[in-house]
XYZ file of C-alpha atoms in Angstrom:
771
model
C -96.268 -60.805 -35.924
C -96.886 -62.461 -32.542
C -98.646 -65.386 -34.252
C -95.649 -65.826 -36.582
C -93.324 -65.797 -33.571
C -95.368 -68.473 -31.810
C -95.345 -70.736 -34.872
C -91.615 -70.099 -35.341
C -91.005 -71.292 -31.795
C -93.028 -74.417 -32.453
C -91.178 -75.167 -35.673
C -87.839 -74.661 -33.926
C -88.769 -76.993 -31.122
C -90.070 -79.574 -33.553
C -86.799 -79.343 -35.522
C -84.934 -80.014 -32.291
C -87.086 -83.133 -31.698
C -88.326 -81.668 -28.420
C -91.328 -83.974 -28.159
C -89.124 -86.995 -28.801
C -86.417 -85.972 -26.311
C -85.151 -88.731 -24.063
C -87.462 -88.439 -20.994
C -84.570 -88.964 -18.599
C -82.683 -86.076 -20.170
C -85.785 -83.913 -19.882
C -86.115 -84.679 -16.169
C -82.428 -83.928 -15.687
C -82.818 -80.629 -17.571
C -85.554 -79.459 -15.186
C -83.511 -80.579 -12.180
C -80.436 -78.852 -13.592
C -82.279 -75.520 -13.747
C -83.099 -75.835 -10.050
C -79.549 -76.809 -9.119
C -77.948 -74.013 -11.161
C -80.027 -71.245 -9.653
C -79.816 -72.765 -6.164
C -76.057 -73.055 -5.956
C -73.939 -71.938 -8.905
C -75.575 -68.517 -9.266
C -76.132 -68.022 -5.564
C -73.666 -65.149 -5.064
C -75.047 -63.205 -7.990
C -78.699 -63.213 -7.125
C -78.843 -62.553 -3.417
C -80.977 -59.479 -2.858
C -79.719 -56.623 -0.759
C -81.255 -56.687 2.680
C -82.839 -53.662 4.245
C -80.369 -51.500 6.138
C -83.046 -50.531 8.644
C -82.402 -51.790 12.147
C -85.184 -53.932 13.651
C -87.561 -52.115 15.966
C -87.650 -53.431 19.527
C -91.234 -53.849 20.714
C -91.522 -53.052 24.439
C -92.927 -55.463 26.974
C -95.819 -53.769 28.759
C -96.199 -53.556 32.508
C -99.581 -53.059 34.070
C -103.091 -54.109 33.139
C -105.104 -53.190 30.030
C -108.880 -53.109 29.994
C -109.944 -53.924 26.442
C -112.500 -51.211 25.646
C -110.987 -49.420 22.647
C -109.956 -46.286 24.559
C -106.232 -47.091 25.212
C -106.021 -44.755 28.221
C -104.227 -47.088 30.672
C -100.705 -46.235 31.792
C -99.406 -49.441 30.148
C -99.956 -47.840 26.745
C -97.432 -45.119 27.603
C -94.720 -47.804 27.339
C -95.847 -48.986 23.863
C -94.005 -48.392 20.597
C -95.649 -45.694 18.472
C -95.726 -46.116 14.695
C -96.283 -43.336 12.156
C -98.242 -43.953 8.961
C -97.541 -42.489 5.524
C -99.888 -42.339 2.582
C -99.358 -45.173 0.076
C -102.183 -44.268 -2.282
C -103.590 -42.362 -3.946
C -100.616 -39.989 -3.361
C -97.560 -41.974 -2.327
C -95.350 -40.302 0.279
C -97.842 -37.609 1.235
C -99.088 -37.104 4.781
C -102.374 -38.936 5.520
C -105.520 -36.833 5.227
C -106.548 -37.996 8.727
C -104.333 -38.460 11.798
C -103.665 -41.986 13.062
C -101.736 -43.153 16.143
C -100.635 -46.804 16.260
C -99.299 -48.304 19.509
C -97.719 -51.791 19.737
C -96.693 -53.753 22.817
C -96.872 -57.207 24.362
C -97.085 -59.144 27.597
C -96.338 -62.756 28.460
C -99.852 -63.746 27.405
C -100.699 -61.536 24.423
C -99.676 -59.011 21.778
C -101.539 -55.687 21.930
C -102.240 -53.006 19.352
C -104.091 -49.738 19.842
C -105.269 -47.605 16.920
C -106.472 -44.047 17.398
C -108.178 -43.259 14.097
C -109.090 -39.585 14.186
C -111.620 -38.517 11.566
C -113.373 -35.272 10.690
C -116.126 -37.241 8.956
C -118.410 -40.101 9.839
C -116.489 -43.338 9.154
C -117.906 -45.865 6.704
C -119.374 -48.944 8.411
C -121.340 -50.997 5.841
C -121.645 -54.242 7.828
C -121.299 -56.102 11.128
C -120.522 -59.367 9.295
C -117.612 -61.457 10.570
C -114.563 -61.408 8.244
C -115.964 -58.485 6.254
C -112.855 -57.073 4.553
C -114.183 -55.244 1.493
C -112.857 -51.814 0.703
C -116.198 -50.052 1.169
C -115.473 -50.102 4.911
C -113.014 -48.027 6.917
C -110.614 -50.373 8.671
C -107.321 -50.771 10.459
C -105.139 -53.852 10.019
C -102.043 -55.392 11.597
C -99.856 -57.711 9.487
C -97.487 -60.135 11.230
C -94.920 -62.199 9.343
C -94.473 -64.434 12.368
C -91.668 -66.561 10.876
C -90.085 -63.528 9.160
C -89.870 -65.474 5.891
C -91.067 -62.555 3.697
C -93.647 -64.847 2.076
C -96.357 -65.654 4.617
C -98.180 -63.502 7.146
C -101.267 -63.200 9.327
C -103.547 -60.161 9.263
C -105.794 -58.990 12.092
C -108.182 -56.217 11.087
C -111.199 -54.389 12.442
C -113.620 -51.637 11.476
C -115.465 -48.887 13.380
C -118.161 -51.511 14.029
C -115.684 -53.674 15.965
C -115.955 -56.746 13.764
C -113.066 -59.198 13.504
C -111.344 -60.090 10.241
C -108.389 -62.471 10.201
C -106.540 -63.414 7.028
C -103.586 -65.649 6.129
C -101.347 -64.334 3.325
C -99.087 -66.539 1.197
C -96.626 -66.128 -1.694
C -95.933 -62.516 -0.717
C -99.465 -61.633 -1.870
C -98.640 -62.396 -5.508
C -100.026 -65.900 -6.171
C -103.318 -67.063 -7.646
C -105.167 -66.854 -4.330
C -102.751 -65.154 -1.915
C -105.370 -64.193 0.715
C -107.003 -66.948 2.763
C -110.106 -65.231 4.139
C -111.269 -68.419 5.873
C -108.364 -68.669 8.275
C -109.647 -67.986 11.798
C -108.048 -67.929 15.197
C -108.794 -66.688 18.714
C -108.312 -62.981 19.426
C -110.310 -60.036 20.758
C -111.006 -56.485 19.661
C -113.021 -53.647 21.134
C -113.879 -50.324 19.500
C -114.959 -46.959 20.873
C -116.380 -44.208 18.668
C -116.908 -40.520 19.414
C -116.938 -37.182 17.597
C -113.134 -37.232 17.227
C -113.105 -40.537 15.331
C -112.912 -44.203 16.255
C -110.492 -46.027 18.516
C -109.639 -49.730 18.614
C -107.734 -52.109 20.878
C -106.644 -55.603 19.792
C -105.506 -58.435 21.993
C -103.896 -61.382 20.158
C -103.061 -64.306 22.480
C -99.540 -65.661 22.086
C -101.152 -69.113 21.881
C -102.742 -68.038 18.561
C -99.343 -67.416 16.961
C -96.622 -69.796 15.794
C -93.127 -68.313 15.472
C -89.430 -69.121 15.257
C -87.680 -69.492 18.623
C -84.260 -70.514 17.275
C -82.711 -67.171 18.300
C -82.269 -67.559 22.015
C -84.007 -64.865 24.006
C -85.482 -62.988 21.026
C -88.164 -63.474 18.384
C -87.952 -61.560 15.083
C -91.100 -60.974 13.040
C -92.122 -58.752 10.162
C -94.759 -56.132 11.019
C -96.787 -53.616 9.058
C -100.022 -51.741 9.632
C -102.481 -50.123 7.266
C -105.438 -47.822 7.682
C -108.036 -47.648 4.895
C -110.321 -44.653 4.428
C -112.862 -45.930 1.953
C -114.470 -42.604 1.029
C -111.394 -41.447 -0.894
C -109.736 -44.821 -1.584
C -106.856 -43.897 0.726
C -104.322 -46.377 2.130
C -102.029 -45.144 4.938
C -99.249 -47.567 5.820
C -96.273 -48.361 8.031
C -93.547 -48.870 6.974
C -93.304 -46.652 3.891
C -94.081 -48.990 0.975
C -94.403 -48.041 -2.665
C -97.560 -49.136 -4.555
C -95.465 -50.869 -7.223
C -97.132 -54.288 -6.995
C -100.710 -53.397 -7.851
C -103.705 -53.958 -5.619
C -101.985 -55.960 -2.849
C -99.069 -53.545 -2.433
C -100.297 -52.853 1.113
C -100.252 -56.541 2.119
C -96.785 -57.804 1.172
C -94.842 -59.603 3.933
C -91.581 -58.862 2.112
C -92.106 -55.131 2.738
C -92.856 -55.455 6.449
C -90.498 -53.927 9.044
C -88.469 -56.332 11.160
C -89.391 -56.097 14.843
C -87.930 -57.842 17.877
C -89.758 -59.301 20.871
C -87.464 -60.100 23.772
C -88.207 -63.000 26.094
C -91.334 -64.059 24.161
C -92.197 -67.656 24.980
C -94.450 -69.845 22.790
C -97.626 -71.449 24.067
C -99.207 -74.668 22.759
C -103.012 -74.582 23.040
C -105.486 -77.459 22.919
C -108.912 -76.645 21.455
C -111.666 -79.244 21.184
C -114.771 -78.377 19.145
C -117.592 -80.944 19.088
C -120.724 -80.381 17.002
C -124.288 -81.656 17.108
C -126.569 -81.593 14.058
C -130.230 -82.410 13.513
C -132.927 -81.760 10.967
C -135.047 -83.111 8.101
C -134.400 -83.779 4.435
C -136.956 -84.167 1.649
C -136.394 -85.381 -1.886
C -138.731 -86.222 -4.774
C -137.712 -89.464 -6.487
C -139.161 -91.496 -9.333
C -141.045 -94.585 -8.228
C -139.928 -98.004 -9.432
C -142.403 -97.910 -12.336
C -141.084 -94.441 -13.305
C -144.644 -93.140 -13.614
C -144.636 -90.538 -10.843
C -142.456 -88.747 -8.292
C -142.775 -89.641 -4.640
C -141.655 -87.445 -1.763
C -139.228 -89.095 0.597
C -138.669 -87.513 4.021
C -135.728 -88.591 6.143
C -134.531 -87.328 9.527
C -130.969 -86.042 9.702
C -128.866 -86.232 12.837
C -125.146 -86.385 13.326
C -122.266 -85.514 15.609
C -118.580 -84.956 15.133
C -115.449 -83.449 16.553
C -112.615 -81.115 15.568
C -109.418 -80.812 17.593
C -106.632 -78.229 17.216
C -103.459 -78.840 19.179
C -100.122 -77.036 19.225
C -97.701 -79.938 18.960
C -94.739 -77.591 19.409
C -94.136 -73.874 19.144
C -93.772 -74.409 15.357
C -96.291 -77.144 14.544
C -100.088 -77.295 14.767
C -102.228 -80.399 14.329
C -105.898 -80.434 13.314
C -107.950 -83.604 13.757
C -111.474 -84.027 12.425
C -113.954 -86.849 13.020
C -117.105 -87.221 10.920
C -116.458 -83.880 9.240
C -119.560 -81.829 8.418
C -120.078 -78.889 6.071
C -123.802 -78.243 6.553
C -123.309 -74.466 6.861
C -121.328 -74.127 3.610
C -122.977 -71.977 0.961
C -123.875 -73.489 -2.426
C -121.577 -73.102 -5.429
C -122.175 -70.153 -7.711
C -124.087 -71.257 -10.801
C -122.189 -71.015 -14.092
C -122.817 -71.444 -17.821
C -120.267 -73.487 -19.739
C -119.406 -72.080 -23.196
C -116.356 -74.321 -23.645
C -115.653 -77.999 -24.278
C -113.830 -78.305 -20.951
C -115.179 -78.911 -17.427
C -116.109 -75.957 -15.253
C -113.922 -75.019 -12.305
C -115.542 -74.486 -8.899
C -113.496 -72.989 -6.059
C -113.282 -74.572 -2.626
C -115.727 -73.186 -0.051
C -115.307 -75.621 2.850
C -113.463 -73.959 5.714
C -111.448 -76.991 6.838
C -109.794 -77.191 3.411
C -109.457 -73.438 2.982
C -107.537 -72.994 6.218
C -103.782 -73.282 5.583
C -104.500 -74.204 1.953
C -101.478 -72.222 0.768
C -99.213 -74.723 2.551
C -100.289 -77.446 0.102
C -100.438 -75.297 -3.023
C -98.801 -76.727 -6.162
C -100.335 -74.885 -9.097
C -99.524 -74.754 -12.803
C -101.586 -71.675 -13.577
C -105.258 -71.258 -12.873
C -107.063 -73.599 -12.494
C -104.668 -76.525 -13.108
C -103.009 -77.909 -9.978
C -101.565 -81.094 -8.553
C -103.727 -80.801 -5.426
C -107.398 -79.797 -5.698
C -109.110 -80.199 -2.329
C -112.584 -80.678 -3.877
C -111.475 -84.196 -4.824
C -111.897 -84.987 -1.111
C -115.467 -85.405 0.128
C -117.071 -84.544 -3.221
C -117.789 -86.627 -6.320
C -119.316 -84.852 -9.327
C -120.361 -82.073 -6.890
C -122.237 -84.627 -4.708
C -121.180 -84.752 -1.068
C -119.317 -87.834 0.122
C -119.098 -88.508 3.854
C -115.680 -87.828 5.357
C -115.072 -90.267 8.192
C -112.132 -88.296 9.529
C -108.727 -86.891 8.874
C -105.703 -85.016 10.132
C -103.614 -82.026 9.118
C -100.217 -81.025 10.492
C -98.512 -77.819 9.375
C -95.507 -75.970 10.668
C -91.812 -75.295 10.318
C -88.729 -77.303 11.232
C -85.566 -75.262 10.812
C -85.668 -73.888 7.242
C -88.377 -76.358 6.151
C -92.094 -75.571 5.833
C -93.956 -78.859 6.219
C -97.580 -79.818 5.614
C -99.297 -83.206 5.965
C -102.974 -83.828 5.159
C -104.788 -87.176 5.242
C -108.540 -87.804 4.876
C -110.649 -90.977 4.793
C -114.012 -91.021 2.982
C -116.862 -93.500 3.341
C -118.241 -95.887 0.734
C -121.145 -94.283 -1.110
C -123.599 -96.433 -3.109
C -124.937 -95.530 -6.575
C -122.584 -92.599 -7.219
C -120.495 -94.140 -9.999
C -121.700 -94.641 -13.592
C -124.006 -97.625 -13.900
C -125.167 -97.090 -10.294
C -121.938 -98.572 -8.988
C -120.736 -97.722 -5.513
C -117.928 -95.230 -4.928
C -115.424 -97.102 -2.751
C -114.105 -95.821 0.534
C -110.927 -93.900 -0.280
C -107.895 -92.550 1.520
C -106.458 -89.225 0.349
C -103.031 -87.945 1.308
C -101.019 -84.810 0.582
C -97.470 -84.271 1.835
C -95.713 -80.958 1.116
C -92.277 -79.558 1.980
C -90.611 -76.266 1.033
C -87.519 -74.430 2.125
C -85.842 -71.100 1.470
C -82.747 -71.078 -0.734
C -80.475 -68.386 -2.158
C -82.450 -65.483 -0.669
C -85.554 -64.749 1.353
C -87.844 -64.768 -1.718
C -86.643 -68.045 -3.263
C -87.585 -71.578 -2.309
C -87.533 -75.181 -3.480
C -89.886 -77.946 -2.455
C -91.668 -81.162 -3.182
C -95.110 -82.717 -2.930
C -96.532 -86.241 -2.798
C -100.228 -87.089 -3.173
C -102.125 -90.353 -3.138
C -105.690 -91.568 -3.622
C -106.183 -95.190 -2.561
C -109.519 -96.994 -2.938
C -110.486 -100.042 -0.928
C -111.432 -101.684 -4.243
C -107.751 -101.663 -5.278
C -107.777 -98.498 -7.373
C -104.940 -96.064 -6.800
C -103.436 -92.829 -8.019
C -100.089 -91.520 -6.789
C -98.348 -88.299 -7.821
C -95.153 -86.508 -6.922
C -93.808 -83.094 -7.838
C -90.745 -80.909 -7.294
C -90.705 -77.146 -7.695
C -88.552 -74.098 -7.299
C -89.251 -70.358 -7.253
C -86.141 -68.215 -7.642
C -85.940 -64.466 -7.100
C -83.116 -63.781 -9.549
C -82.745 -60.063 -8.950
C -85.129 -57.262 -8.058
C -88.576 -58.330 -9.276
C -87.291 -61.065 -11.621
C -88.603 -64.539 -10.770
C -88.071 -67.936 -12.363
C -90.395 -70.827 -11.541
C -89.780 -74.461 -12.493
C -92.111 -77.372 -11.694
C -92.088 -81.055 -12.567
C -94.680 -83.700 -11.655
C -95.565 -87.281 -12.551
C -98.609 -89.449 -11.825
C -99.025 -93.201 -11.569
C -102.397 -94.952 -11.543
C -104.024 -98.342 -11.943
C -104.731 -99.239 -15.591
C -101.862 -96.982 -16.751
C -98.440 -98.057 -18.118
C -96.699 -96.187 -15.264
C -93.327 -95.663 -16.917
C -91.165 -93.639 -14.550
C -88.692 -92.564 -17.244
C -91.293 -91.233 -19.641
C -92.885 -87.928 -20.511
C -96.299 -89.587 -20.887
C -97.294 -89.353 -17.180
C -95.431 -86.070 -16.650
C -96.337 -82.397 -16.151
C -93.868 -79.541 -16.771
C -94.209 -75.869 -15.896
C -91.605 -73.161 -16.580
C -92.304 -69.493 -15.893
C -90.239 -66.314 -16.048
C -91.853 -63.145 -14.752
C -91.236 -59.643 -13.540
C -93.529 -59.044 -10.566
C -94.097 -55.334 -10.799
C -96.940 -53.169 -11.935
C -94.731 -50.173 -12.696
C -92.548 -50.193 -15.791
C -91.838 -53.113 -18.077
C -93.369 -56.345 -16.823
C -93.958 -59.763 -18.255
C -94.990 -63.324 -17.557
C -93.613 -65.902 -20.017
C -94.712 -69.478 -19.489
C -94.324 -72.953 -20.940
C -96.461 -75.954 -19.918
C -96.644 -79.573 -20.975
C -98.921 -82.445 -19.888
C -98.359 -85.994 -21.152
C -101.052 -88.341 -22.404
C -101.027 -90.401 -19.201
C -100.774 -87.488 -16.794
C -103.788 -87.954 -14.511
C -103.704 -86.167 -11.119
C -106.197 -88.140 -9.041
C -106.145 -85.531 -6.263
C -105.614 -82.622 -8.647
C -107.163 -80.897 -11.647
C -106.081 -80.664 -15.294
C -108.628 -79.372 -17.807
C -106.818 -80.464 -20.995
C -105.018 -83.650 -21.955
C -101.788 -84.398 -23.840
C -100.774 -80.862 -24.816
C -98.071 -78.213 -24.558
C -98.643 -74.512 -24.169
C -96.877 -71.154 -24.628
C -97.929 -67.778 -23.159
C -98.710 -65.368 -21.368
C -98.167 -61.612 -21.163
C -95.830 -58.660 -21.716
C -96.783 -55.146 -20.687
C -95.835 -51.741 -19.409
C -97.396 -49.998 -16.399
C -97.477 -46.442 -15.106
C -98.115 -45.174 -11.574
C -98.959 -41.526 -12.120
C -98.351 -38.488 -9.917
C -100.712 -36.838 -7.476
C -101.884 -34.255 -10.028
C -103.384 -36.941 -12.260
C -106.894 -38.349 -11.902
C -105.497 -41.762 -12.890
C -103.744 -43.664 -10.117
C -102.236 -46.358 -12.343
C -102.713 -47.903 -15.767
C -101.086 -50.617 -17.836
C -101.095 -51.911 -21.401
C -100.506 -55.606 -22.043
C -100.105 -57.940 -24.971
C -101.594 -61.225 -23.837
C -101.545 -64.536 -25.628
C -101.514 -68.266 -25.182
C -101.314 -71.173 -27.586
C -102.131 -74.831 -26.915
C -100.664 -77.535 -29.158
C -101.188 -81.288 -29.365
C -98.284 -83.438 -28.276
C -99.116 -86.049 -30.902
C -98.307 -83.954 -33.976
C -97.674 -80.369 -32.748
C -100.828 -79.016 -34.407
C -102.682 -76.086 -32.934
C -105.479 -76.842 -30.472
C -106.345 -73.338 -29.207
C -104.926 -69.843 -29.627
C -105.814 -66.484 -28.096
C -103.816 -63.282 -28.582
C -104.536 -59.574 -28.318
C -103.923 -56.272 -26.487
C -105.443 -55.195 -23.167
C -105.506 -51.852 -21.360
C -106.454 -51.487 -17.706
C -106.831 -48.319 -15.651
C -107.567 -47.401 -12.021
C -108.462 -43.848 -10.994
C -107.517 -42.200 -7.706
C -111.041 -42.565 -6.354
C -111.313 -46.230 -7.352
C -112.930 -46.492 -10.801
C -111.599 -49.534 -12.664
C -111.754 -50.041 -16.445
C -110.336 -52.644 -18.834
C -110.553 -52.819 -22.615
C -109.512 -55.959 -24.463
C -109.681 -57.382 -27.942
C -108.376 -60.751 -29.059
C -108.040 -63.076 -31.998
C -108.941 -66.676 -31.157
C -108.528 -69.947 -32.976
C -109.990 -73.318 -32.052
C -109.329 -76.641 -33.781
C -112.021 -79.160 -32.811
C -111.462 -82.819 -33.607
C -114.889 -83.594 -32.139
C -118.088 -81.543 -31.805
C -119.294 -80.224 -28.440
C -122.752 -79.181 -27.301
C -123.933 -76.017 -25.617
C -127.397 -77.545 -25.284
C -129.533 -80.192 -26.959
C -130.398 -77.693 -29.701
C -127.048 -75.934 -30.173
C -123.829 -77.734 -31.082
C -120.457 -76.686 -32.487
C -119.271 -79.101 -35.215
C -115.705 -80.363 -35.557
C -113.456 -78.132 -37.628
C -110.991 -75.238 -37.502
C -112.329 -71.823 -36.470
C -110.868 -68.349 -36.297
C -112.805 -65.469 -34.734
C -112.507 -62.051 -33.081
C -113.815 -61.042 -29.636
C -113.916 -57.744 -27.752
C -114.439 -57.216 -24.008
C -115.125 -54.197 -21.796
C -115.133 -54.332 -17.999
C -115.936 -51.504 -15.593
C -116.173 -51.377 -11.808
C -117.335 -48.468 -9.668
C -115.332 -47.421 -6.565
C -115.643 -49.947 -3.766
C -116.190 -47.120 -1.275
C -119.592 -46.295 -2.727
C -122.550 -47.721 -0.836
C -124.433 -48.201 -4.110
C -122.228 -49.458 -6.891
C -121.985 -52.018 -9.652
C -119.620 -53.714 -12.037
C -120.383 -54.184 -15.722
C -118.929 -56.529 -18.329
C -119.678 -56.735 -22.050
C -118.343 -59.371 -24.416
C -119.231 -59.319 -28.110
C -117.932 -60.714 -31.370
C -117.663 -63.944 -33.269
C -118.033 -67.337 -31.654
C -116.774 -70.259 -33.755
C -119.016 -70.030 -36.868
C -121.567 -67.778 -35.164
C -121.893 -64.659 -33.022
C -121.859 -64.130 -29.290
C -122.990 -61.402 -26.964
C -122.654 -61.542 -23.173
C -123.817 -58.898 -20.708
C -123.041 -59.112 -16.997
C -123.942 -56.788 -14.139
C -123.190 -57.185 -10.429
C -124.759 -54.418 -8.288
C -124.065 -53.951 -4.574
C -126.129 -51.878 -2.165
C -125.041 -51.260 1.407
C -128.424 -50.069 2.577
C -127.057 -49.677 6.112
C -124.614 -51.380 8.424
C -127.428 -53.866 9.091
C -128.365 -54.782 5.494
C -126.271 -55.543 2.431
C -127.667 -56.663 -0.952
C -125.618 -58.250 -3.750
C -127.054 -58.959 -7.169
C -125.697 -60.660 -10.253
C -127.160 -61.151 -13.694
C -125.550 -62.615 -16.807
C -127.140 -63.083 -20.214
C -125.479 -65.118 -22.952
C -126.862 -64.855 -26.488
C -125.286 -67.094 -29.139
C -126.461 -67.466 -32.741
C -125.345 -69.805 -35.537
C -127.284 -68.406 -38.515
C -125.770 -70.780 -41.087
C -127.041 -73.757 -39.096
C -130.197 -72.100 -37.776
C -129.215 -72.843 -34.181
C -129.238 -70.621 -31.128
C -128.432 -70.719 -27.434
C -129.673 -68.393 -24.684
C -128.662 -68.689 -21.074
C -129.503 -66.603 -18.016
C -127.738 -66.664 -14.655
C -129.215 -64.700 -11.761
C -128.077 -64.424 -8.147
C -129.409 -62.424 -5.233
C -127.730 -62.407 -1.841
C -128.988 -60.500 1.205
C -127.053 -60.295 4.469
C -128.683 -58.945 7.612
C -126.334 -58.233 10.555
C -128.067 -56.712 13.604
C -124.699 -56.728 15.418
C -121.375 -58.577 15.403
C -122.929 -61.692 16.992
C -125.954 -62.329 14.756
C -126.218 -62.676 10.993
C -128.865 -63.864 8.552
C -127.888 -64.533 4.945
C -130.078 -65.556 2.010
C -128.791 -66.674 -1.368
C -131.074 -67.375 -4.334
C -129.794 -68.446 -7.764
C -131.363 -69.086 -11.151
C -129.733 -71.018 -14.004
C -131.840 -71.283 -17.153
C -129.422 -73.753 -18.773
C -130.047 -76.226 -15.944
C -133.666 -75.240 -15.357
C -132.984 -74.742 -11.664
C -133.679 -72.284 -8.863
C -131.500 -72.845 -5.786
C -132.164 -71.179 -2.450
C -130.174 -71.036 0.759
C -131.063 -69.363 4.076
C -128.570 -69.346 6.938
C -128.877 -67.942 10.458
C -125.710 -67.705 12.563
C -125.258 -66.819 16.213
C -121.573 -66.314 17.076
C -121.227 -64.803 20.575
C -117.488 -65.524 20.579
C -114.856 -67.276 18.503
C -115.467 -71.046 18.493
C -119.079 -70.876 19.671
C -121.602 -71.075 16.804
C -125.257 -71.892 16.296
C -126.417 -72.375 12.685
C -129.905 -72.839 11.280
C -129.726 -73.688 7.572
C -132.510 -74.092 5.021
C -131.805 -75.275 1.452
C -134.195 -75.810 -1.439
C -133.772 -76.703 -5.098
C -136.672 -75.959 -7.462
C -137.217 -77.000 -11.067
C -137.896 -73.868 -13.122
C -138.545 -75.931 -16.263
C -140.779 -78.856 -15.333
C -141.485 -80.105 -18.855
C -139.745 -83.279 -20.045
C -139.774 -85.157 -23.346
C -140.531 -88.508 -21.718
C -141.752 -89.598 -18.311
C -143.788 -87.773 -15.677
C -143.707 -84.010 -15.229
C -140.950 -82.832 -12.903
C -142.017 -81.776 -9.398
C -141.761 -78.118 -8.432
C -139.407 -78.914 -5.536
C -136.569 -81.290 -6.253
C -135.161 -81.385 -2.730
C -135.113 -79.406 0.518
C -133.379 -79.648 3.874
C -133.545 -77.832 7.183
C -130.716 -78.333 9.644
C -129.665 -77.041 13.053
C -125.983 -77.231 13.966
C -124.272 -76.211 17.204
C -120.536 -76.059 17.909
C -118.671 -75.109 21.057
C -114.913 -74.872 21.558
C -113.251 -75.937 24.788
C -109.883 -74.232 25.368
C -107.010 -75.537 27.434
């Protein structure tokens, strides 16, 4: 029935000449949606505000020695917060007692946590920014601008490690948690037979906040304690677990608190780096008869600067940006005719990335930071750049500009990649209510050879009522060698989405997308061309009572259909039911089956010996996914996919074990096997992916990580070894060793491949000067 409904929609739209609609009218229609919900319906959609009065956080008098014990007299003046159990049994008293104390001085915000425990707390690692749920932890969330969308989290464990996180989109977006955001703060922990006790000191200079209310600063605040052994979350304020996994990290549910006479501070931090080492690479000689090893010294220097322009704006400058310490991409096997997506791993681009977000549904987006400093996954030197982010009145503003160097022999035909300038400019502001906003974005990519690509977009997210949200986005791109018609759908991208953001009860996500034939985001990512799409999901979820072994479960009907703009014919279709379940102690299970259709106008290859011919295919696939509780020191996740695959059969098995051998050693494994057979054509494809990661952390200052990967489809073994010494925030010493081996050295023509394709060893030192 769902397939009939989808085709009925397409026929209706075709009858209405949707694809031939006057482009100007289409643009006006999208704009009209934004205007209507911004102004005309404003009185009807404003959410009721919390009737709770803001808590006044006391200003502390007297000194505090940061040692975790919180015994100084200054703590007697602090505000005490009481936690309540959020899960597994919402509203119940916590199984262990916790005292939270909050206060501040002119220089810093302080939190003390007295985490009493009858058992030995779980401490699986000393690794910086370790925030997995197999560790006991205490966290403080601060919505510093009180916008109910964005927040900063400061968390620690019984080992005293520091984890800082930036949250965006009220913890509901594609990647709402930025684990790579770092700032300056301190924490100390004391442990005894009664439990563990922590003290945090967060400098005021590390926070940006709104000072428009004379004499007072209002923020959102929440705290959470996690007891990993029984998957327990204790929280302040009382917050229902209605939003799924991130229900404990939603800025919109934080309690308003007031700081009186809190003055902003604008820091200046300068971080130079020095780098040296050797690189080796085996290259074919000019006669192409043998490989010759080429050894080159590596040395470099650069500079990063962070400066608080005002109490609301921060500027980051970078000169000769380096990413030597960044871990290699996870190896993948491509079973589709579309490019693979690789997430960003470089810290400079990950920090404050949510400010520049303009997504159309994973992984398509108008801004994809891997376009900067990378070309076909090969590093391109970044000469320098700048980023400014902050708030002016109701406006959130972000500016990013980077300049890359000219790189020879990177383009097809051994042509040089020209030096390019990349720019991203983003604005957003709240409208209607605290969970609605409108905004715009402008991107450019300008080459010194005269090439260019410019894009703009406007978007709006509207909280209609309760958990009902409407999202509308419009974008256009203009590039050299394109017609560049402003009043045309050809260079345009449309995204409309209506969703109910709740796990409990009836929920849905209904979406429409369209990309024109000349839509080409030069600083973004779009996997398909010239298509329109319908989807995504309707479902119903249950959050069960305390007497049930199941914490929550949900059944969904998921589907999406892609259609060609040229004639409206089907390109791809996937539809089927899914059931997911989470138990009180953390077991996770999903069952899914789907019908898929693919219409190929051209063949695509899995390998040299296995190809899928052009034609129309319909096939069935089933998937099972299971994950053990994250609190277990030895655990694994399992995934099985089996069924038809175009005109053949497919079976995929995936396992990802984790072993926390001790707080000093953590092992992560991953293995995936893909088996594909086309018996009618006597073709087959086998692919193995293996990963092994070991992290050794003698204490919070030292860490050694190794990462080895194997990809049979590429005939490659990739190894990475990284030593880090981090005595304090902003002071780092890295020693990095990388090697790429050829696992399959045989070739059809030419000399035999060398065992080692390339290797590097680098030493990098950074030090931050604070003013």
